[in-house]
Short mmCIF file of C-alpha atoms in Angstrom, two decimals:
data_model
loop_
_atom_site.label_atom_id
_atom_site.label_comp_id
_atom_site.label_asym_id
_atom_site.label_seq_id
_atom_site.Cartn_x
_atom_site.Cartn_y
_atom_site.Cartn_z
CA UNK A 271 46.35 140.97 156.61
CA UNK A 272 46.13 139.78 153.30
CA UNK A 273 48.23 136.49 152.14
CA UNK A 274 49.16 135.76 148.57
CA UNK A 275 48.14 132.36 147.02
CA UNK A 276 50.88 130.34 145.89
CA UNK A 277 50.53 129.60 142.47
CA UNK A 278 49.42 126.20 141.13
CA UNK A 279 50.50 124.39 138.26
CA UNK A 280 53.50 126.29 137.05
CA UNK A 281 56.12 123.82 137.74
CA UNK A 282 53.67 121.00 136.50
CA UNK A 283 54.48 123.20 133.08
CA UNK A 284 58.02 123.75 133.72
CA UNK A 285 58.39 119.80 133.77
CA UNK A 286 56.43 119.58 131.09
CA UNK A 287 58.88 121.65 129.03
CA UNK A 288 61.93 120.05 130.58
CA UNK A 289 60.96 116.45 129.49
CA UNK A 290 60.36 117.92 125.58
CA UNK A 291 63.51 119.80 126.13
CA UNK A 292 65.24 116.50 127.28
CA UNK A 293 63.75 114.19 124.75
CA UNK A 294 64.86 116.16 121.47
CA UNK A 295 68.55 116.13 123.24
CA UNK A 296 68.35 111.96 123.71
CA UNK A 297 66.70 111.95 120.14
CA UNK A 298 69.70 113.67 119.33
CA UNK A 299 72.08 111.30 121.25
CA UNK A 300 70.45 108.48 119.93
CA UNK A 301 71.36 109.70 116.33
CA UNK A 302 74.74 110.53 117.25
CA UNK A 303 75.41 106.79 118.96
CA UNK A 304 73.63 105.45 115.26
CA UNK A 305 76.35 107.32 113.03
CA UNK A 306 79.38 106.02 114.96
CA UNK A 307 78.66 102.73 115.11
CA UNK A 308 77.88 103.25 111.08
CA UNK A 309 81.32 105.03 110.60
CA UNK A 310 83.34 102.63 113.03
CA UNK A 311 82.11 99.91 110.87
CA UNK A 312 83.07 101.60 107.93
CA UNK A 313 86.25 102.13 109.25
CA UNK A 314 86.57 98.61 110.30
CA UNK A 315 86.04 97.56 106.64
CA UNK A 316 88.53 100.39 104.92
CA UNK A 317 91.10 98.54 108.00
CA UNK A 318 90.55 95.58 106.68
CA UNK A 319 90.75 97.09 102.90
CA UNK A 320 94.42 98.02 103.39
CA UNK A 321 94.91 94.64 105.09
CA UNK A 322 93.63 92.78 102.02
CA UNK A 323 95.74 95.19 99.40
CA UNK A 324 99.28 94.70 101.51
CA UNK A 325 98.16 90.90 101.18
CA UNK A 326 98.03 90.78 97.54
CA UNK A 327 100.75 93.09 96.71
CA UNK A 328 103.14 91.17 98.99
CA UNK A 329 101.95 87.79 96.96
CA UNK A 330 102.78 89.63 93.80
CA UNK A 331 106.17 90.52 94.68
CA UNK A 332 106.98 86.65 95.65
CA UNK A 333 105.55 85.69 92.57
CA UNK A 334 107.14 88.66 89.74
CA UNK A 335 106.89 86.47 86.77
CA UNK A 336 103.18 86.08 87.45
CA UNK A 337 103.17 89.35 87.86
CA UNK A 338 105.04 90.36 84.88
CA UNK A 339 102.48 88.16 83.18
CA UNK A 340 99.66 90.08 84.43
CA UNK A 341 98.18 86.59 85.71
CA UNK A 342 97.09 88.90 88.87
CA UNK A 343 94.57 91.22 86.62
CA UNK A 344 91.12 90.87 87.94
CA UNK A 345 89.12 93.12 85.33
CA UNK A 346 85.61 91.24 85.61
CA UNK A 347 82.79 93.12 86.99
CA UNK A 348 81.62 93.51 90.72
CA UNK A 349 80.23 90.59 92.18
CA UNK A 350 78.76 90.29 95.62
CA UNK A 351 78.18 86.97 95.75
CA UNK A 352 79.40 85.30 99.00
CA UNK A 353 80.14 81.86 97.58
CA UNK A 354 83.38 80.41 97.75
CA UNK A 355 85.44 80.50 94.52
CA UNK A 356 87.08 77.39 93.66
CA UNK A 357 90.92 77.36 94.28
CA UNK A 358 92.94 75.99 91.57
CA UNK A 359 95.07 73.49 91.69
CA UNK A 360 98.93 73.03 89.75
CA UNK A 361 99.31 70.55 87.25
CA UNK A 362 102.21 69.21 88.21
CA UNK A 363 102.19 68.65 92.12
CA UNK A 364 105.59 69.59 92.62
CA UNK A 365 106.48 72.60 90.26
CA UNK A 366 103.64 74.97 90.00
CA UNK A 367 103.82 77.35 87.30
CA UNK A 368 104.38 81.71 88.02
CA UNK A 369 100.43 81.50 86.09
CA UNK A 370 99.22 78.84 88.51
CA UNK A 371 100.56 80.38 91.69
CA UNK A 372 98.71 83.93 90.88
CA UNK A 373 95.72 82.09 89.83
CA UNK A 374 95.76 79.79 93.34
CA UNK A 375 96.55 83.50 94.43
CA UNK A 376 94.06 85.63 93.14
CA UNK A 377 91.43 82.28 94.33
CA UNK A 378 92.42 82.52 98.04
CA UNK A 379 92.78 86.14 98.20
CA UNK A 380 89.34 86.51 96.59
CA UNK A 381 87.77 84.17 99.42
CA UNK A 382 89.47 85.87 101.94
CA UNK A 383 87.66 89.30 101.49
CA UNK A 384 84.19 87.38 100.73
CA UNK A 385 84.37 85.88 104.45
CA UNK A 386 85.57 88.96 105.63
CA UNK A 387 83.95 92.00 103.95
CA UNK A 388 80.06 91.83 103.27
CA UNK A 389 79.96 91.61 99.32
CA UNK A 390 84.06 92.13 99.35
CA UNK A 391 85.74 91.86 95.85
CA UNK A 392 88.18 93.36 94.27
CA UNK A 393 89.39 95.28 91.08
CA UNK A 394 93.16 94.84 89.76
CA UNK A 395 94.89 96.16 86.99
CA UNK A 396 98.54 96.35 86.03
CA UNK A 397 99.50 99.95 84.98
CA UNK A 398 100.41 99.79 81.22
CA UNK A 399 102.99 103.03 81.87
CA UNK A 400 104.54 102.30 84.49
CA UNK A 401 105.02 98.58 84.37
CA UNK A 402 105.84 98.09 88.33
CA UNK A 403 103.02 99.17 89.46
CA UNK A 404 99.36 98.10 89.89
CA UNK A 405 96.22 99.42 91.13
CA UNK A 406 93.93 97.88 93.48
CA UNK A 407 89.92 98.52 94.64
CA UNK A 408 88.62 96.77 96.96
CA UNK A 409 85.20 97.03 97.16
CA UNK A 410 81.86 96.02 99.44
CA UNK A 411 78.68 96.49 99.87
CA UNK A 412 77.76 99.18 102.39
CA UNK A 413 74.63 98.80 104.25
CA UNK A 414 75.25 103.02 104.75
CA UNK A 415 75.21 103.66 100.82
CA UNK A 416 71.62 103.02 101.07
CA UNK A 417 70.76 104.79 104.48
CA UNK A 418 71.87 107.92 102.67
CA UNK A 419 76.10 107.70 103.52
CA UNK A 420 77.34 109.32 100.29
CA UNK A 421 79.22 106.66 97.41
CA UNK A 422 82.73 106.47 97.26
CA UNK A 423 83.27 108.03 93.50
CA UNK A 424 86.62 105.75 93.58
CA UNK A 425 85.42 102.55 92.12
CA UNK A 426 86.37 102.28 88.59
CA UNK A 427 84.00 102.69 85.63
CA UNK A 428 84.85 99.59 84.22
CA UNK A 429 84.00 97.55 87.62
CA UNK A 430 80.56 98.36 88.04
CA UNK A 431 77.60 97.49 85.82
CA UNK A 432 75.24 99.77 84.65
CA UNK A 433 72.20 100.58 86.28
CA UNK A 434 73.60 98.79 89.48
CA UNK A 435 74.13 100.21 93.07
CA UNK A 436 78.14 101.12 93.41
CA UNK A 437 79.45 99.37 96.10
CA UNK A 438 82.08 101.42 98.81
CA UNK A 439 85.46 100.91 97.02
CA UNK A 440 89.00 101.70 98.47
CA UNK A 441 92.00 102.57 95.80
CA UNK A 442 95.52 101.63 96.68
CA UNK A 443 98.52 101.63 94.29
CA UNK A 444 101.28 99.11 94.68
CA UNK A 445 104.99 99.27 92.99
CA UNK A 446 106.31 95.59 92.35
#
């Protein structure tokens, strides 16, 4: 009677292409776990974003003839500087002016997205048709933008220098 040899080394092989198998699918995994923390942080930021726009546009309707004024206008370019911006002060202790409340306004608002958005600033403009209203960017710098996360084509022309890296910007629109 003739017995057959068991064969040797075939499910050496078939572990073999299990762990190659199961190290493309934790590569994969790995990848996966990368991109949400990158989008929940994004998402974190465009929270905070609306946040920051209900914050301004509720200090513009407490303050209309500042408003009116267009004392909250914030046309300069993007800056990510993190340094504290100076807030103003009122001349007269006791009765600020509508100018000097946007502009101790616009200061504190300003600082609050720099401590909480990396690079956060901000882009407002009154609308010259329809005179209520006013639109708001916020913007920040986005790690992601570089990692290959596609721009946000919502910042405004006008806040962005040329030849610079657009930051992630978030457009609201406010009525007065």
């Amino acid at each position: 009677m003739k017995f057959k040899q068991p064969q040797v080394g075939a499910s050496l092989l078939e572990v073999l292409i299990a762990i190659v198998i199961m190290s493309f699918g934790l590569l994969a995994l790995a990848g996966m776990t990368t991109a949400s923390l990158q989008y929940s942080k994004i998402a974190q930021f465009q929270t905070i974003g609306v946040q920051m726009s209900v914050d301004i546009s509720d200090r513009m309707r407490a303050n209309t003839d500042g408003f009116k004024a267009n004392s909250y206008n914030k046309t300069t370019v993007y800056s990510s500087s993190t340094a504290a911006i100076t807030v103003p002060t009122c001349a007269t202790a006791t009765a600020c002016t509508s100018a000097e409340i946007a502009s101790i306004d616009l200061a504190q608002w300003r600082n609050a997205l720099r401590s909480n958005m990396p690079g956060g600033d901000a882009y407002v403009q009154r609308d010259t048709v329809n005179t209520l209203a006013v639109d708001i960017w916020i913007m920040w710098t986005d790690v992601g933008l570089a990692n290959g996360l596609a721009a946000n084509a919502a910042c405004p022309a006008a806040a962005v220098a040329a030849g610079t890296s657009a930051p992630r910007c978030l457009y609201f629109r406010a009525v007065i």
